[in-house]
Each structure stands twice: as C-alpha cells, then as structure tokens.
PDB file of C-alpha atoms in Angstrom:
ATOM      1  CA  GLN A   1     -26.835  29.913-110.534  1.00 77.00           C
ATOM      2  CA  LYS A   2     -26.501  32.578-107.877  1.00 85.00           C
ATOM      3  CA  GLU A   3     -26.774  31.494-104.237  1.00 92.00           C
ATOM      4  CA  VAL A   4     -29.381  34.204-103.617  1.00 96.00           C
ATOM      5  CA  GLU A   5     -31.924  35.358-106.204  1.00 96.00           C
ATOM      6  CA  GLN A   6     -33.888  38.583-105.894  1.00 96.00           C
ATOM      7  CA  ASP A   7     -36.115  40.318-108.420  1.00 88.00           C
ATOM      8  CA  PRO A   8     -34.449  43.674-109.151  1.00 87.00           C
ATOM      9  CA  GLY A   9     -37.750  45.397-109.908  1.00 88.00           C
ATOM     10  CA  PRO A  10     -38.428  48.245-110.089  1.00 93.00           C
ATOM     11  CA  LEU A  11     -41.568  47.840-108.034  1.00 96.00           C
ATOM     12  CA  SER A  12     -43.957  50.802-107.981  1.00 97.00           C
ATOM     13  CA  VAL A  13     -46.865  50.931-105.536  1.00 97.00           C
ATOM     14  CA  PRO A  14     -49.292  53.632-104.339  1.00 97.00           C
ATOM     15  CA  GLU A  15     -48.935  55.085-100.864  1.00 98.00           C
ATOM     16  CA  GLY A  16     -50.651  52.926 -98.254  1.00 97.00           C
ATOM     17  CA  ALA A  17     -50.236  49.669-100.188  1.00 97.00           C
ATOM     18  CA  ILE A  18     -48.851  46.469 -98.707  1.00 98.00           C
ATOM     19  CA  VAL A  19     -45.490  45.663-100.272  1.00 97.00           C
ATOM     20  CA  SER A  20     -44.138  42.135-100.608  1.00 97.00           C
ATOM     21  CA  LEU A  21     -40.442  41.614-101.313  1.00 97.00           C
ATOM     22  CA  ASN A  22     -38.940  38.167-101.778  1.00 97.00           C
ATOM     23  CA  CYS A  23     -35.715  36.224-102.131  1.00 97.00           C
ATOM     24  CA  THR A  24     -34.959  32.610-102.892  1.00 97.00           C
ATOM     25  CA  TYR A  25     -31.743  30.810-102.099  1.00 97.00           C
ATOM     26  CA  SER A  26     -30.027  27.554-102.892  1.00 96.00           C
ATOM     27  CA  ASN A  27     -27.683  26.971 -99.940  1.00 93.00           C
ATOM     28  CA  SER A  28     -29.480  24.929 -97.292  1.00 93.00           C
ATOM     29  CA  ALA A  29     -26.766  25.853 -94.760  1.00 91.00           C
ATOM     30  CA  PHE A  30     -28.052  29.438 -94.479  1.00 92.00           C
ATOM     31  CA  GLN A  31     -29.462  30.045 -91.004  1.00 91.00           C
ATOM     32  CA  TYR A  32     -29.320  33.814 -90.539  1.00 91.00           C
ATOM     33  CA  PHE A  33     -31.487  36.059 -92.676  1.00 94.00           C
ATOM     34  CA  MET A  34     -31.474  39.830 -92.914  1.00 95.00           C
ATOM     35  CA  TRP A  35     -33.221  42.603 -94.771  1.00 97.00           C
ATOM     36  CA  TYR A  36     -31.475  45.880 -95.432  1.00 97.00           C
ATOM     37  CA  ARG A  37     -32.785  49.155 -96.825  1.00 98.00           C
ATOM     38  CA  GLN A  38     -30.408  51.219 -98.933  1.00 97.00           C
ATOM     39  CA  TYR A  39     -31.095  54.754-100.050  1.00 96.00           C
ATOM     40  CA  SER A  40     -29.324  56.004-103.135  1.00 90.00           C
ATOM     41  CA  ARG A  41     -25.552  56.307-102.644  1.00 85.00           C
ATOM     42  CA  LYS A  42     -25.794  55.421 -98.939  1.00 92.00           C
ATOM     43  CA  GLY A  43     -24.782  52.401 -96.882  1.00 95.00           C
ATOM     44  CA  PRO A  44     -27.311  49.602 -96.189  1.00 97.00           C
ATOM     45  CA  GLU A  45     -29.437  50.007 -93.051  1.00 96.00           C
ATOM     46  CA  LEU A  46     -30.435  46.869 -91.155  1.00 95.00           C
ATOM     47  CA  LEU A  47     -34.233  46.484 -90.974  1.00 96.00           C
ATOM     48  CA  MET A  48     -34.829  42.908 -89.846  1.00 95.00           C
ATOM     49  CA  TYR A  49     -32.687  40.045 -88.550  1.00 92.00           C
ATOM     50  CA  THR A  50     -34.066  36.504 -88.244  1.00 91.00           C
ATOM     51  CA  TYR A  51     -32.527  33.237 -87.170  1.00 87.00           C
ATOM     52  CA  SER A  52     -33.836  30.056 -88.812  1.00 85.00           C
ATOM     53  CA  SER A  53     -37.497  29.741 -89.837  1.00 85.00           C
ATOM     54  CA  GLY A  54     -40.484  31.733 -88.667  1.00 87.00           C
ATOM     55  CA  ASN A  55     -41.904  35.237 -88.607  1.00 92.00           C
ATOM     56  CA  LYS A  56     -40.685  38.427 -87.015  1.00 94.00           C
ATOM     57  CA  GLU A  57     -42.588  41.697 -86.799  1.00 96.00           C
ATOM     58  CA  ASP A  58     -41.285  45.192 -86.114  1.00 95.00           C
ATOM     59  CA  GLY A  59     -43.706  48.046 -86.593  1.00 96.00           C
ATOM     60  CA  ARG A  60     -44.838  48.125 -90.217  1.00 97.00           C
ATOM     61  CA  PHE A  61     -42.307  45.446 -91.226  1.00 97.00           C
ATOM     62  CA  THR A  62     -42.747  41.670 -91.090  1.00 97.00           C
ATOM     63  CA  ALA A  63     -40.038  39.203 -92.090  1.00 97.00           C
ATOM     64  CA  GLN A  64     -40.847  35.591 -92.929  1.00 97.00           C
ATOM     65  CA  VAL A  65     -38.438  32.713 -93.437  1.00 96.00           C
ATOM     66  CA  ASP A  66     -39.454  29.369 -94.931  1.00 95.00           C
ATOM     67  CA  LYS A  67     -36.357  27.174 -94.890  1.00 93.00           C
ATOM     68  CA  SER A  68     -38.203  24.193 -96.368  1.00 93.00           C
ATOM     69  CA  SER A  69     -38.878  26.216 -99.512  1.00 94.00           C
ATOM     70  CA  LYS A  70     -35.654  28.258 -99.293  1.00 95.00           C
ATOM     71  CA  TYR A  71     -37.736  31.408 -99.517  1.00 95.00           C
ATOM     72  CA  ILE A  72     -37.754  34.604 -97.465  1.00 97.00           C
ATOM     73  CA  SER A  73     -40.088  37.585 -97.576  1.00 97.00           C
ATOM     74  CA  LEU A  74     -40.369  41.107 -96.251  1.00 98.00           C
ATOM     75  CA  PHE A  75     -43.783  42.731 -95.970  1.00 98.00           C
ATOM     76  CA  ILE A  76     -44.220  46.467 -95.549  1.00 98.00           C
ATOM     77  CA  ARG A  77     -47.648  47.622 -94.384  1.00 98.00           C
ATOM     78  CA  ASP A  78     -49.049  51.097 -94.998  1.00 98.00           C
ATOM     79  CA  SER A  79     -46.159  51.951 -97.297  1.00 98.00           C
ATOM     80  CA  GLN A  80     -44.922  55.554 -97.323  1.00 97.00           C
ATOM     81  CA  PRO A  81     -43.014  57.562 -99.925  1.00 97.00           C
ATOM     82  CA  SER A  82     -40.098  57.548 -97.470  1.00 96.00           C
ATOM     83  CA  ASP A  83     -39.948  53.751 -97.928  1.00 97.00           C
ATOM     84  CA  SER A  84     -38.754  54.322-101.507  1.00 97.00           C
ATOM     85  CA  ALA A  85     -35.326  52.695-101.607  1.00 97.00           C
ATOM     86  CA  THR A  86     -33.518  49.528-102.641  1.00 97.00           C
ATOM     87  CA  TYR A  87     -34.231  46.548-100.398  1.00 98.00           C
ATOM     88  CA  LEU A  88     -31.491  43.951-100.070  1.00 98.00           C
ATOM     89  CA  CYS A  89     -31.858  40.482 -98.627  1.00 97.00           C
ATOM     90  CA  ALA A  90     -28.765  38.925 -97.055  1.00 96.00           C
ATOM     91  CA  MET A  91     -27.997  35.504 -95.610  1.00 94.00           C
ATOM     92  CA  SER A  92     -25.290  33.780 -93.670  1.00 91.00           C
ATOM     93  CA  ALA A  93     -24.394  30.271 -92.582  1.00 88.00           C
ATOM     94  CA  ASP A  94     -22.672  29.143 -89.401  1.00 78.00           C
ATOM     95  CA  TYR A  95     -19.183  28.989 -90.846  1.00 74.00           C
ATOM     96  CA  GLY A  96     -17.553  28.502 -87.455  1.00 69.00           C
ATOM     97  CA  GLY A  97     -14.436  30.240 -86.200  1.00 65.00           C
ATOM     98  CA  ALA A  98     -16.218  33.550 -85.672  1.00 65.00           C
ATOM     99  CA  THR A  99     -16.649  33.892 -89.437  1.00 72.00           C
ATOM    100  CA  ASN A 100     -19.532  36.011 -90.646  1.00 80.00           C
ATOM    101  CA  LYS A 101     -19.933  36.293 -94.417  1.00 89.00           C
ATOM    102  CA  LEU A 102     -23.123  37.766 -95.781  1.00 93.00           C
ATOM    103  CA  ILE A 103     -24.405  36.725 -99.204  1.00 95.00           C
ATOM    104  CA  PHE A 104     -26.624  39.401-100.708  1.00 97.00           C
ATOM    105  CA  GLY A 105     -29.305  39.459-103.329  1.00 97.00           C
ATOM    106  CA  THR A 106     -29.069  42.070-106.071  1.00 96.00           C
ATOM    107  CA  GLY A 107     -31.676  44.267-104.361  1.00 96.00           C
ATOM    108  CA  THR A 108     -35.220  45.304-105.321  1.00 97.00           C
ATOM    109  CA  LEU A 109     -35.838  48.956-106.135  1.00 96.00           C
ATOM    110  CA  LEU A 110     -39.103  50.105-104.561  1.00 97.00           C
ATOM    111  CA  ALA A 111     -40.927  53.326-105.409  1.00 97.00           C
ATOM    112  CA  VAL A 112     -43.935  54.361-103.306  1.00 97.00           C
ATOM    113  CA  GLN A 113     -46.010  56.922-105.176  1.00 96.00           C
ATOM    114  CA  PRO A 114     -47.776  59.618-103.114  1.00 95.00           C
TER     115      PRO A 114
ATOM    116  CA  ASP B   1     -23.403  56.456 -79.873  1.00 61.00           C
ATOM    117  CA  ALA B   2     -21.457  56.583 -83.147  1.00 81.00           C
ATOM    118  CA  GLY B   3     -22.181  53.984 -85.790  1.00 94.00           C
ATOM    119  CA  VAL B   4     -19.675  52.541 -88.223  1.00 97.00           C
ATOM    120  CA  THR B   5     -17.588  55.344 -89.682  1.00 97.00           C
ATOM    121  CA  GLN B   6     -15.665  55.197 -92.932  1.00 98.00           C
ATOM    122  CA  SER B   7     -13.183  57.557 -94.538  1.00 97.00           C
ATOM    123  CA  PRO B   8     -12.856  59.070 -96.983  1.00 97.00           C
ATOM    124  CA  THR B   9     -16.395  59.478 -98.312  1.00 97.00           C
ATOM    125  CA  HIS B  10     -15.337  59.859-101.918  1.00 96.00           C
ATOM    126  CA  LEU B  11     -12.104  59.174-103.722  1.00 96.00           C
ATOM    127  CA  ILE B  12     -10.880  59.493-107.304  1.00 98.00           C
ATOM    128  CA  LYS B  13      -7.780  57.558-108.320  1.00 98.00           C
ATOM    129  CA  THR B  14      -5.926  56.826-111.541  1.00 98.00           C
ATOM    130  CA  ARG B  15      -5.417  53.339-112.933  1.00 98.00           C
ATOM    131  CA  GLY B  16      -2.351  51.661-111.440  1.00 98.00           C
ATOM    132  CA  GLN B  17      -2.441  53.679-108.234  1.00 98.00           C
ATOM    133  CA  HIS B  18      -2.882  52.351-104.719  1.00 98.00           C
ATOM    134  CA  VAL B  19      -5.704  53.230-102.301  1.00 98.00           C
ATOM    135  CA  THR B  20      -6.286  52.832 -98.564  1.00 98.00           C
ATOM    136  CA  LEU B  21      -9.774  52.930 -97.102  1.00 98.00           C
ATOM    137  CA  ARG B  22     -10.442  53.182 -93.382  1.00 98.00           C
ATOM    138  CA  CYS B  23     -13.173  51.961 -91.066  1.00 98.00           C
ATOM    139  CA  SER B  24     -13.972  52.380 -87.377  1.00 97.00           C
ATOM    140  CA  PRO B  25     -16.484  49.857 -86.014  1.00 96.00           C
ATOM    141  CA  ILE B  26     -19.221  50.471 -83.484  1.00 94.00           C
ATOM    142  CA  SER B  27     -17.743  50.739 -79.994  1.00 93.00           C
ATOM    143  CA  GLY B  28     -17.446  47.253 -78.483  1.00 89.00           C
ATOM    144  CA  HIS B  29     -17.622  45.441 -81.825  1.00 91.00           C
ATOM    145  CA  LYS B  30     -14.642  43.220 -82.514  1.00 91.00           C
ATOM    146  CA  SER B  31     -15.503  42.042 -86.016  1.00 92.00           C
ATOM    147  CA  VAL B  32     -15.072  44.124 -89.163  1.00 95.00           C
ATOM    148  CA  SER B  33     -15.991  43.040 -92.674  1.00 95.00           C
ATOM    149  CA  TRP B  34     -15.426  44.700 -96.043  1.00 97.00           C
ATOM    150  CA  TYR B  35     -17.760  44.525 -99.040  1.00 98.00           C
ATOM    151  CA  GLN B  36     -17.629  45.850-102.590  1.00 98.00           C
ATOM    152  CA  GLN B  37     -20.851  47.056-104.189  1.00 97.00           C
ATOM    153  CA  VAL B  38     -20.862  47.869-107.878  1.00 96.00           C
ATOM    154  CA  LEU B  39     -23.768  49.831-109.313  1.00 92.00           C
ATOM    155  CA  GLY B  40     -26.951  47.781-109.592  1.00 90.00           C
ATOM    156  CA  GLN B  41     -25.621  44.837-107.596  1.00 93.00           C
ATOM    157  CA  GLY B  42     -25.696  43.665-104.008  1.00 96.00           C
ATOM    158  CA  PRO B  43     -22.551  43.945-101.868  1.00 97.00           C
ATOM    159  CA  GLN B  44     -19.888  41.274-102.400  1.00 97.00           C
ATOM    160  CA  PHE B  45     -17.858  39.985 -99.448  1.00 96.00           C
ATOM    161  CA  ILE B  46     -14.140  40.829 -99.555  1.00 97.00           C
ATOM    162  CA  PHE B  47     -12.706  40.193 -96.064  1.00 94.00           C
ATOM    163  CA  GLN B  48     -13.642  39.669 -92.466  1.00 93.00           C
ATOM    164  CA  TYR B  49     -11.418  40.309 -89.452  1.00 93.00           C
ATOM    165  CA  TYR B  50     -12.175  39.274 -85.890  1.00 90.00           C
ATOM    166  CA  GLU B  51      -9.883  40.073 -83.000  1.00 88.00           C
ATOM    167  CA  LYS B  52      -7.243  41.191 -85.506  1.00 90.00           C
ATOM    168  CA  GLU B  53      -7.204  37.867 -87.350  1.00 91.00           C
ATOM    169  CA  GLU B  54      -8.490  37.214 -90.843  1.00 92.00           C
ATOM    170  CA  ARG B  55     -11.571  34.993 -90.560  1.00 89.00           C
ATOM    171  CA  GLY B  56     -12.831  35.046 -94.112  1.00 89.00           C
ATOM    172  CA  ARG B  57     -11.794  36.029 -97.614  1.00 93.00           C
ATOM    173  CA  GLY B  58     -13.998  36.428-100.668  1.00 94.00           C
ATOM    174  CA  ASN B  59     -13.171  35.793-104.300  1.00 95.00           C
ATOM    175  CA  PHE B  60     -11.025  38.854-104.890  1.00 97.00           C
ATOM    176  CA  PRO B  61      -7.489  39.069-106.340  1.00 97.00           C
ATOM    177  CA  ASP B  62      -4.378  39.451-104.205  1.00 97.00           C
ATOM    178  CA  ARG B  63      -4.343  43.161-105.063  1.00 98.00           C
ATOM    179  CA  PHE B  64      -6.877  43.457-102.243  1.00 98.00           C
ATOM    180  CA  SER B  65      -5.570  43.245 -98.675  1.00 97.00           C
ATOM    181  CA  ALA B  66      -6.743  44.347 -95.259  1.00 97.00           C
ATOM    182  CA  ARG B  67      -5.756  44.468 -91.644  1.00 97.00           C
ATOM    183  CA  GLN B  68      -7.307  45.173 -88.271  1.00 96.00           C
ATOM    184  CA  PHE B  69      -5.674  47.198 -85.530  1.00 97.00           C
ATOM    185  CA  PRO B  70      -5.661  46.668 -81.733  1.00 95.00           C
ATOM    186  CA  ASN B  71      -8.497  49.218 -81.397  1.00 95.00           C
ATOM    187  CA  TYR B  72     -10.516  47.080 -83.891  1.00 95.00           C
ATOM    188  CA  SER B  73     -10.422  49.712 -86.645  1.00 97.00           C
ATOM    189  CA  SER B  74      -9.508  48.399 -90.066  1.00 98.00           C
ATOM    190  CA  GLU B  75      -7.919  49.341 -93.362  1.00 98.00           C
ATOM    191  CA  LEU B  76      -8.635  47.975 -96.826  1.00 98.00           C
ATOM    192  CA  ASN B  77      -5.824  48.355 -99.333  1.00 98.00           C
ATOM    193  CA  VAL B  78      -6.116  47.934-103.072  1.00 98.00           C
ATOM    194  CA  ASN B  79      -3.013  47.956-105.283  1.00 98.00           C
ATOM    195  CA  ALA B  80      -2.658  48.449-109.039  1.00 98.00           C
ATOM    196  CA  LEU B  81      -6.150  49.890-109.393  1.00 98.00           C
ATOM    197  CA  LEU B  82      -8.240  48.896-112.392  1.00 98.00           C
ATOM    198  CA  LEU B  83     -11.246  50.682-113.864  1.00 98.00           C
ATOM    199  CA  GLY B  84     -13.360  47.754-112.661  1.00 97.00           C
ATOM    200  CA  ASP B  85     -12.452  48.523-109.046  1.00 98.00           C
ATOM    201  CA  SER B  86     -14.755  51.546-109.190  1.00 98.00           C
ATOM    202  CA  ALA B  87     -17.453  50.811-106.633  1.00 97.00           C
ATOM    203  CA  LEU B  88     -18.912  51.646-103.239  1.00 98.00           C
ATOM    204  CA  TYR B  89     -16.741  50.014-100.578  1.00 98.00           C
ATOM    205  CA  LEU B  90     -18.662  49.173 -97.448  1.00 98.00           C
ATOM    206  CA  CYS B  91     -17.460  48.319 -93.986  1.00 98.00           C
ATOM    207  CA  ALA B  92     -19.650  46.410 -91.520  1.00 96.00           C
ATOM    208  CA  SER B  93     -19.157  45.600 -87.861  1.00 94.00           C
ATOM    209  CA  ASN B  94     -20.596  42.863 -85.662  1.00 88.00           C
ATOM    210  CA  SER B  95     -20.375  42.349 -81.939  1.00 80.00           C
ATOM    211  CA  ASP B  96     -19.642  38.655 -82.541  1.00 73.00           C
ATOM    212  CA  SER B  97     -20.033  36.052 -85.265  1.00 62.00           C
ATOM    213  CA  ASN B  98     -23.482  35.666 -86.823  1.00 61.00           C
ATOM    214  CA  THR B  99     -25.019  38.623 -85.109  1.00 75.00           C
ATOM    215  CA  GLU B 100     -26.472  41.676 -86.777  1.00 85.00           C
ATOM    216  CA  ALA B 101     -24.076  43.395 -89.182  1.00 91.00           C
ATOM    217  CA  PHE B 102     -24.194  47.194 -89.221  1.00 94.00           C
ATOM    218  CA  PHE B 103     -22.826  49.059 -92.208  1.00 96.00           C
ATOM    219  CA  GLY B 104     -21.122  52.388 -92.601  1.00 97.00           C
ATOM    220  CA  GLN B 105     -21.984  54.911 -95.295  1.00 97.00           C
ATOM    221  CA  GLY B 106     -19.289  53.585 -97.569  1.00 97.00           C
ATOM    222  CA  THR B 107     -16.426  55.031 -99.572  1.00 98.00           C
ATOM    223  CA  ARG B 108     -17.219  55.705-103.204  1.00 97.00           C
ATOM    224  CA  LEU B 109     -14.090  54.943-105.229  1.00 98.00           C
ATOM    225  CA  THR B 110     -13.828  56.073-108.830  1.00 98.00           C
ATOM    226  CA  VAL B 111     -10.885  54.853-110.899  1.00 98.00           C
ATOM    227  CA  VAL B 112     -10.171  56.877-114.047  1.00 97.00           C
TER     228      VAL B 112
END
C-alpha cells in the first residue's frame, strides 16, 4: 500500500465548475500538507501549504486537512481553462534534524473545458 | 528574485554513461532536495542537503550521489546510467526544515 493515494483521473469539468481533488494517506505522522500544480513538462508549482488540520483559503483555492480521517482536499472555485494541469498532493512528517522529505501522490490530471 | 534554477534543461545520455545535474536554490535557502519523476508518477525523494550535510536519502541505488556547496548550490550525480533512469529530475529548496518547498523547472534526462 502506498503511503499517499490519489486518483489519477483524468477529471474533466466545464469552465466555472467547482473542482474537488482529494488524497488519502496512511502515515499518521504526517503534519505538513501541500498541493502543487504541474503543467506538462514543467516543475511543480506550490499552490497551498497547510500545517496540521483545518482549512486554508487563497483566492479561488481552498485546502482542507482532516487528520482524523487521513484525508486532504483541494477545492477550486470558478475553474478556468488555465487551471488545466496535473495536481499533486504532498506530505511531510517532522523527521527532526532539519530533514524535509516530501511524499507525493501520483497526481490528478484536470481538464477544464471552455 | 530568481527562483530555483536547474541546468541543463534537457539531456540525452547513453547507457553506462555518467551525468551531473546542477541546482541553484532560492537566495537565502539553505536546504536543497532532489526528486525523480517518471512519466505518470509523482516525484520520488532522492536526497536532501541542509547546510552542506546530507539530511535524508531515499530508496535509490548507490549509483546516485549528491553534494552541496558552500553557496548552497547542489549537484546530483548518477553513474552507470540505465534506461530506467530516464525521468524528470527536480530540485527543490526550502528556507528551513518543514517549510514550503519550491521546485525548479527540472532537468529532463533521456537515457538511450
């Protein structure tokens, strides 16, 4: 079983729709949760960074973390064709000793149709 | 302000050869990490360096090595290249442990 599970999609939605992207994880030590957007053949771009449980909002993006269920979500409101990309969730534990190792999901490919 | 920069952008090598990939972190960031991303998968952790010391190593063979320089830039070296080493190699920098990780554009390595 992978430490982080993510539906690879593809997910196709019409422009203006609300998009929900999700990841589940098995390691209860994870405390830091991130969402990245990756366009084809480019490096991942950090969208949201959350510590522990709760919600965080930034513009059209909302990240939710439910540590009790080991489940994280990213919501995109008023989706645009420019949001079409692969969305990666990533997580990290407090490994100590200034160690930072991200564990990624496989990514969900999102297509927003005009 | 420049982000994480990686060189080269693309590289084609033959099986058995050696390759060196380079990364310059965001100014002021002391931590550099390397990831391998094969097509259709999420990035896999290879190494992390902080203040020039190795702080983490992923499940990769000894053919993979890295180092960090006094200016916090880093090199990833891969010896005896295999076809399966073909991937996008990503470098990320952090200001400190468990803070936001920012990625470069990656080096696309093709082994033929």
